[in-house]
Amino acid sequence: MNFLPQLRIPATYMRGGTSKGVFFRLQDLPEAAQVPGAARDALLMRVIGSPDPYGKQTDGMGGATSSTSKCVIISTASVPDHDVDYLYGQVSIDTAFVDWSGNCGNLSTAVGPFAIANGLIDPARVPRDGLCTVRIWQANIGKTIIAHVPMRDGEVQEIGDFELDGVTFPAAEIQLEFIDPSDDGDAGAMFPTGNLVDTLDVPGVGSFEVTMITAGIPTIFLNAADLGYTGTELQPAINEDKAALQKFETIRAHGALRMGLIKNLEDAATRQHTPKVAFVAPAQDYVSSSGKAILASAIDLHARALSMGKLHHAMMGTAAVAIGTAAAIPGTLVNRAAGGGEREAVTFGHPSGTLRVGAQAGLVDGQWTVTKAIMSRSARVLMDGKVRVPAE
């Protein structure tokens, strides 16, 4: 056993949207962790406190949920016309695994503020007051995100009156634009099968109508009613039902195979972050997890999504992009749940409340494409300094 003093690595603990994670500048990581590989994964797992068979991440910075078991590495841009590279790692809680297969839309909100505060943006482009536009290269999926970050007196404005369901306290609004958000690197098209709706046969579970889309993040949408749900479910209804969680994971694995994201069903276990599985339903009255009554007239549809095997407490930002994009395309299950027709924005109900997301989609040479998805979130620094990690 090596009893050397702990490493001290500069880091910032940030909330972005309804997630939080540990942010690093690439140059501050130990040399062995500045490149992809086992050393980097081991470092980030130890920072977060994984793998933890107790599922609590007590000896690390993780919060024992998929929304709080995350790390981000920021570096100077590797592609022209961008300010920074943003690399995201979803750290498994109870297994020794870091999933690099997708983006975190919520933590995307914190990238701009982090980059500005850490001197990664040309000072000439940072206004003393007003909005600072940060062009982000999302390195996991090779996509552009544009963040509009409010500035006040030369510093990022964090405090404001923008309220985000799923986050207790208000903060300053940050608008995100996801440019050409179809995550088509693996699947090859926004609709990998070429269809807006497919029938997915899942042995031992059933056959389901699904919409499989790669916008924002690869996502498999189902009708809530086909699963025996109303679409208004909160976390306990799903997460305390082990049989339901296993059913969703089986559906996810078969959907991933059908989408061409994996080559055999067993590969799904090592690709936990993507694809997501979600279910939708028409708008109806419900009560959110905070006890707030939300009327059907306030939303266009209901959406619930699972992340890392559990129902999310609100909605992943990338899945929100998928919802907005699918809602904009007539004929998808999401569009049907929203009432059909053409639309450029939807407000959907999720366990913590509501969220509005816009998307610009259209037919190009017979193929559906989306040029941009837009939504507002907020971000805040929770703590900065140095995170400590045992030297081994």
XYZ file of C-alpha atoms in Angstrom:
392
model
C 0.000 0.000 0.000
C 1.222 3.473 -0.925
C 0.846 5.933 1.970
C 1.894 9.049 0.058
C -0.056 12.270 0.752
C -3.205 12.791 -1.285
C -3.073 14.486 -4.670
C -4.597 17.974 -4.719
C -6.192 18.758 -8.063
C -7.757 22.151 -8.893
C -11.479 21.614 -9.471
C -14.858 23.306 -9.346
C -18.040 21.689 -8.081
C -20.904 23.086 -10.169
C -24.609 22.738 -10.665
C -25.766 22.886 -14.249
C -29.504 22.594 -14.858
C -30.801 19.762 -12.673
C -27.410 18.030 -12.466
C -24.141 18.717 -10.705
C -20.612 17.506 -11.225
C -16.901 18.078 -10.733
C -15.303 20.301 -13.400
C -11.612 20.224 -14.315
C -9.355 22.064 -16.709
C -7.519 19.439 -18.740
C -4.163 21.039 -17.923
C -4.769 20.641 -14.178
C -5.161 16.874 -14.291
C -2.200 14.603 -13.486
C -0.230 13.929 -16.663
C -1.408 10.314 -16.971
C -5.031 11.478 -16.816
C -4.650 14.164 -19.479
C -5.255 11.529 -22.146
C -8.165 9.073 -22.435
C -7.623 5.701 -20.811
C -7.570 3.675 -17.625
C -5.662 6.286 -15.580
C -8.213 8.997 -16.350
C -11.157 6.710 -15.606
C -9.604 5.540 -12.331
C -8.980 9.118 -11.233
C -12.522 10.288 -11.959
C -14.059 7.262 -10.273
C -12.008 7.938 -7.148
C -12.994 11.623 -7.207
C -16.674 10.696 -7.374
C -16.418 7.784 -4.930
C -17.053 4.835 -7.243
C -17.422 1.947 -7.462
C -19.409 1.849 -4.243
C -21.242 -1.417 -3.462
C -23.225 0.505 -0.847
C -24.516 2.814 -3.591
C -23.909 5.975 -1.517
C -20.589 7.412 -2.855
C -19.850 8.505 0.720
C -16.078 8.597 0.130
C -16.262 10.915 -2.857
C -17.971 13.894 -4.445
C -20.831 11.947 -6.020
C -24.382 12.263 -4.780
C -25.467 8.647 -5.346
C -27.779 9.482 -8.267
C -27.214 9.555 -12.023
C -27.710 13.355 -11.887
C -24.857 13.843 -9.427
C -22.306 11.220 -10.502
C -20.642 13.247 -13.228
C -17.277 14.740 -14.223
C -16.395 17.315 -16.873
C -13.055 18.125 -18.503
C -12.687 21.497 -20.245
C -9.805 22.457 -22.547
C -9.004 24.980 -25.258
C -10.905 24.290 -28.464
C -9.543 21.642 -30.813
C -11.706 22.765 -33.743
C -11.911 26.188 -35.463
C -14.535 28.780 -34.523
C -15.041 27.366 -31.038
C -13.855 28.530 -27.628
C -13.540 25.319 -25.636
C -13.787 21.547 -25.813
C -16.240 20.005 -23.370
C -15.779 16.322 -22.480
C -18.310 14.633 -20.209
C -17.952 11.428 -18.182
C -20.947 9.693 -16.591
C -19.532 7.749 -13.647
C -21.295 4.556 -12.675
C -22.204 4.426 -9.001
C -21.734 0.766 -8.110
C -19.504 -0.540 -10.913
C -16.025 0.458 -12.098
C -17.097 2.227 -15.255
C -17.066 5.692 -16.807
C -19.389 6.103 -19.801
C -18.115 8.558 -22.430
C -20.757 7.717 -25.050
C -22.933 10.824 -24.803
C -23.413 14.385 -23.625
C -25.014 15.821 -20.490
C -27.349 18.592 -21.582
C -27.809 19.918 -18.065
C -24.089 20.271 -17.320
C -23.683 21.896 -20.740
C -25.166 24.952 -19.003
C -22.197 25.223 -16.637
C -19.502 24.932 -19.321
C -19.713 28.563 -20.450
C -19.555 30.029 -16.926
C -16.646 27.713 -16.029
C -14.739 28.625 -19.187
C -15.174 32.358 -18.584
C -14.212 32.180 -14.901
C -11.138 30.059 -15.637
C -9.661 32.283 -18.318
C -10.380 29.994 -21.268
C -12.208 32.686 -23.272
C -10.412 35.512 -25.068
C -10.913 38.529 -22.741
C -11.666 40.677 -25.780
C -14.811 38.610 -26.327
C -16.051 38.852 -22.749
C -18.262 41.919 -22.147
C -18.266 43.611 -18.770
C -22.069 43.564 -18.802
C -24.600 41.815 -20.990
C -24.377 38.385 -22.620
C -21.155 36.538 -23.380
C -21.533 34.052 -26.229
C -19.470 30.899 -25.682
C -19.076 28.449 -28.560
C -18.617 24.963 -27.118
C -17.382 21.872 -28.940
C -19.099 18.873 -27.339
C -16.257 16.387 -27.746
C -18.200 13.227 -26.826
C -20.493 13.509 -29.845
C -18.764 16.117 -32.014
C -21.471 18.797 -31.869
C -21.656 22.546 -31.290
C -23.439 24.138 -28.328
C -23.759 27.910 -28.043
C -24.216 29.275 -24.535
C -25.399 32.816 -23.828
C -24.002 33.603 -20.384
C -25.065 36.765 -18.492
C -22.250 39.003 -17.227
C -22.306 41.721 -14.582
C -19.366 43.920 -13.562
C -16.955 41.697 -15.456
C -18.012 38.439 -13.783
C -20.477 35.694 -14.592
C -23.883 36.552 -13.155
C -25.073 33.535 -11.207
C -27.895 34.912 -9.110
C -31.196 35.809 -10.731
C -34.930 35.168 -10.733
C -35.077 32.406 -13.363
C -36.837 29.373 -11.897
C -36.171 25.859 -13.143
C -38.418 23.024 -12.000
C -36.252 20.421 -10.293
C -33.951 23.086 -8.789
C -35.001 24.580 -5.453
C -33.592 28.094 -5.744
C -33.788 30.629 -8.600
C -30.668 31.721 -10.507
C -29.622 33.618 -13.624
C -30.979 32.338 -16.941
C -28.566 30.843 -19.481
C -29.914 30.080 -22.938
C -28.421 27.115 -24.790
C -28.531 26.456 -28.516
C -27.797 22.894 -29.580
C -26.684 23.208 -33.212
C -27.451 20.297 -35.556
C -28.155 18.185 -32.462
C -28.742 14.862 -34.201
C -26.288 12.557 -32.401
C -25.768 10.419 -35.505
C -22.194 9.273 -34.987
C -23.074 5.668 -34.229
C -26.518 5.276 -35.708
C -25.917 7.143 -38.967
C -29.217 9.078 -39.136
C -31.561 11.010 -36.875
C -34.022 8.118 -37.275
C -31.651 5.129 -37.440
C -34.253 2.732 -38.852
C -35.526 5.262 -41.369
C -38.950 5.221 -39.715
C -40.709 7.704 -37.457
C -42.432 4.815 -35.678
C -41.357 1.180 -35.426
C -42.628 -1.928 -33.717
C -40.011 -3.166 -31.250
C -40.311 -6.827 -30.286
C -38.845 -7.488 -26.852
C -38.822 -11.230 -26.040
C -40.432 -11.969 -22.704
C -41.720 -8.414 -22.375
C -43.896 -7.602 -25.373
C -44.151 -5.657 -28.621
C -44.259 -1.878 -28.489
C -44.701 1.064 -30.792
C -41.535 3.140 -30.479
C -39.954 6.250 -31.906
C -36.169 5.881 -31.957
C -34.317 9.136 -32.498
C -30.740 10.375 -32.099
C -31.365 14.106 -31.542
C -29.637 15.419 -28.423
C -28.986 11.886 -27.271
C -30.126 8.534 -28.671
C -33.581 7.974 -27.176
C -36.262 5.298 -27.388
C -39.750 6.740 -26.873
C -42.739 4.576 -25.916
C -46.394 5.296 -25.161
C -47.019 5.334 -21.416
C -50.333 3.507 -21.870
C -48.616 0.600 -23.650
C -46.527 0.103 -20.502
C -49.509 0.318 -18.166
C -48.698 3.857 -17.023
C -50.558 7.172 -17.147
C -47.451 9.240 -17.908
C -47.832 11.243 -14.666
C -45.673 8.864 -12.595
C -43.140 10.193 -10.083
C -39.878 8.486 -9.137
C -41.160 6.054 -6.466
C -43.679 4.477 -8.865
C -40.848 3.326 -11.114
C -37.695 3.231 -9.011
C -39.229 1.167 -6.213
C -40.452 -1.434 -8.715
C -37.514 -3.725 -9.522
C -39.531 -5.627 -12.134
C -40.336 -2.378 -13.933
C -36.683 -1.287 -13.924
C -35.637 -4.629 -15.381
C -38.332 -4.351 -18.043
C -37.115 -0.899 -19.036
C -33.513 -2.096 -19.219
C -34.526 -5.016 -21.428
C -36.445 -2.666 -23.733
C -33.449 -0.311 -23.775
C -31.057 -3.097 -24.747
C -33.248 -4.319 -27.616
C -33.787 -0.743 -28.777
C -30.044 -0.060 -28.734
C -29.513 -3.132 -30.883
C -32.234 -2.051 -33.326
C -30.710 1.445 -33.515
C -27.312 0.013 -34.394
C -25.682 1.409 -31.260
C -24.492 -2.013 -30.082
C -23.643 -5.249 -31.878
C -25.151 -7.663 -29.364
C -27.467 -7.386 -26.368
C -24.676 -7.940 -23.856
C -23.004 -4.702 -24.976
C -25.852 -2.674 -23.457
C -24.417 -3.301 -19.983
C -21.267 -1.379 -20.920
C -23.190 1.458 -22.575
C -25.398 2.625 -19.730
C -25.550 6.330 -20.573
C -26.979 5.805 -24.059
C -29.538 5.235 -25.387
C -32.139 6.645 -23.023
C -35.596 5.130 -22.733
C -38.601 7.391 -22.169
C -42.380 7.276 -22.229
C -44.900 9.928 -23.219
C -48.601 10.630 -22.724
C -51.135 13.365 -23.574
C -51.394 16.342 -21.239
C -53.380 15.829 -18.042
C -53.530 17.364 -14.581
C -50.949 16.071 -12.112
C -49.061 16.897 -8.932
C -45.284 17.268 -9.174
C -42.778 15.808 -6.712
C -42.692 19.133 -4.845
C -46.469 18.989 -4.312
C -47.265 21.625 -6.925
C -50.517 21.110 -8.844
C -49.960 21.449 -12.586
C -52.926 21.774 -14.937
C -53.154 20.016 -18.275
C -53.646 23.436 -19.884
C -50.088 24.408 -18.842
C -48.384 21.665 -20.867
C -48.516 20.012 -24.278
C -47.663 16.484 -23.133
C -46.083 14.396 -20.387
C -42.619 12.859 -20.671
C -40.697 10.631 -18.285
C -37.170 9.348 -18.927
C -34.802 6.894 -17.295
C -31.114 7.640 -16.768
C -28.562 5.033 -15.721
C -31.360 2.594 -14.906
C -33.571 4.874 -12.811
C -36.401 7.310 -13.518
C -34.905 10.817 -13.609
C -36.159 13.281 -11.011
C -36.764 15.909 -13.710
C -35.501 15.641 -17.300
C -32.042 15.249 -18.759
C -31.164 18.214 -20.972
C -30.184 16.002 -23.886
C -33.434 14.038 -23.598
C -35.286 17.363 -23.592
C -33.642 18.087 -26.957
C -34.869 14.691 -28.181
C -38.383 15.485 -26.931
C -38.439 18.898 -28.587
C -37.113 17.523 -31.867
C -39.469 14.540 -31.994
C -42.407 16.787 -31.074
C -41.606 19.007 -34.076
C -41.897 16.104 -36.525
C -45.473 15.044 -37.365
C -46.099 11.347 -36.852
C -43.675 10.512 -34.045
C -45.060 9.188 -30.771
C -43.967 12.406 -29.074
C -45.718 14.545 -31.673
C -48.879 12.448 -31.363
C -48.865 12.786 -27.568
C -48.596 16.556 -27.987
C -51.682 16.571 -30.205
C -50.094 16.256 -33.633
C -49.439 18.904 -36.263
C -46.412 21.090 -36.856
C -44.842 22.922 -33.937
C -41.550 24.626 -33.108
C -41.753 24.373 -29.315
C -43.401 22.272 -26.634
C -43.833 22.500 -22.897
C -43.822 19.079 -21.283
C -44.556 17.857 -17.795
C -41.892 15.858 -15.948
C -41.732 14.575 -12.347
C -40.467 17.900 -10.952
C -42.628 20.237 -13.036
C -42.525 21.621 -16.568
C -39.923 22.514 -19.192
C -40.180 24.329 -22.503
C -37.899 23.368 -25.386
C -37.869 24.565 -28.973
C -36.620 22.822 -32.109
C -36.361 23.743 -35.768
C -36.875 20.653 -37.910
C -37.626 20.097 -41.581
C -37.408 17.720 -44.522
C -34.205 17.886 -46.564
C -33.969 15.563 -49.579
C -36.650 13.358 -48.040
C -34.837 13.061 -44.693
C -35.907 14.775 -41.480
C -33.216 17.024 -40.076
C -33.050 19.417 -37.135
C -30.936 22.546 -37.347
C -31.226 23.803 -33.795
C -32.790 23.079 -30.420
C -33.107 25.813 -27.801
C -33.809 25.806 -24.080
C -33.019 27.817 -20.972
C -31.345 26.477 -17.836
C -29.201 27.936 -15.065
C -25.859 27.148 -13.425
C -24.003 28.011 -10.243
C -20.614 27.359 -8.674
C -21.141 25.404 -5.466
C -17.494 25.171 -4.414
C -14.077 25.625 -5.938
C -10.561 24.853 -4.815
C -8.803 21.505 -4.889
C -10.299 18.036 -4.787
C -8.178 15.470 -2.947
C -7.559 11.964 -4.231
C -5.345 9.222 -2.750
C -2.082 9.125 -4.706
C -2.428 5.494 -5.767
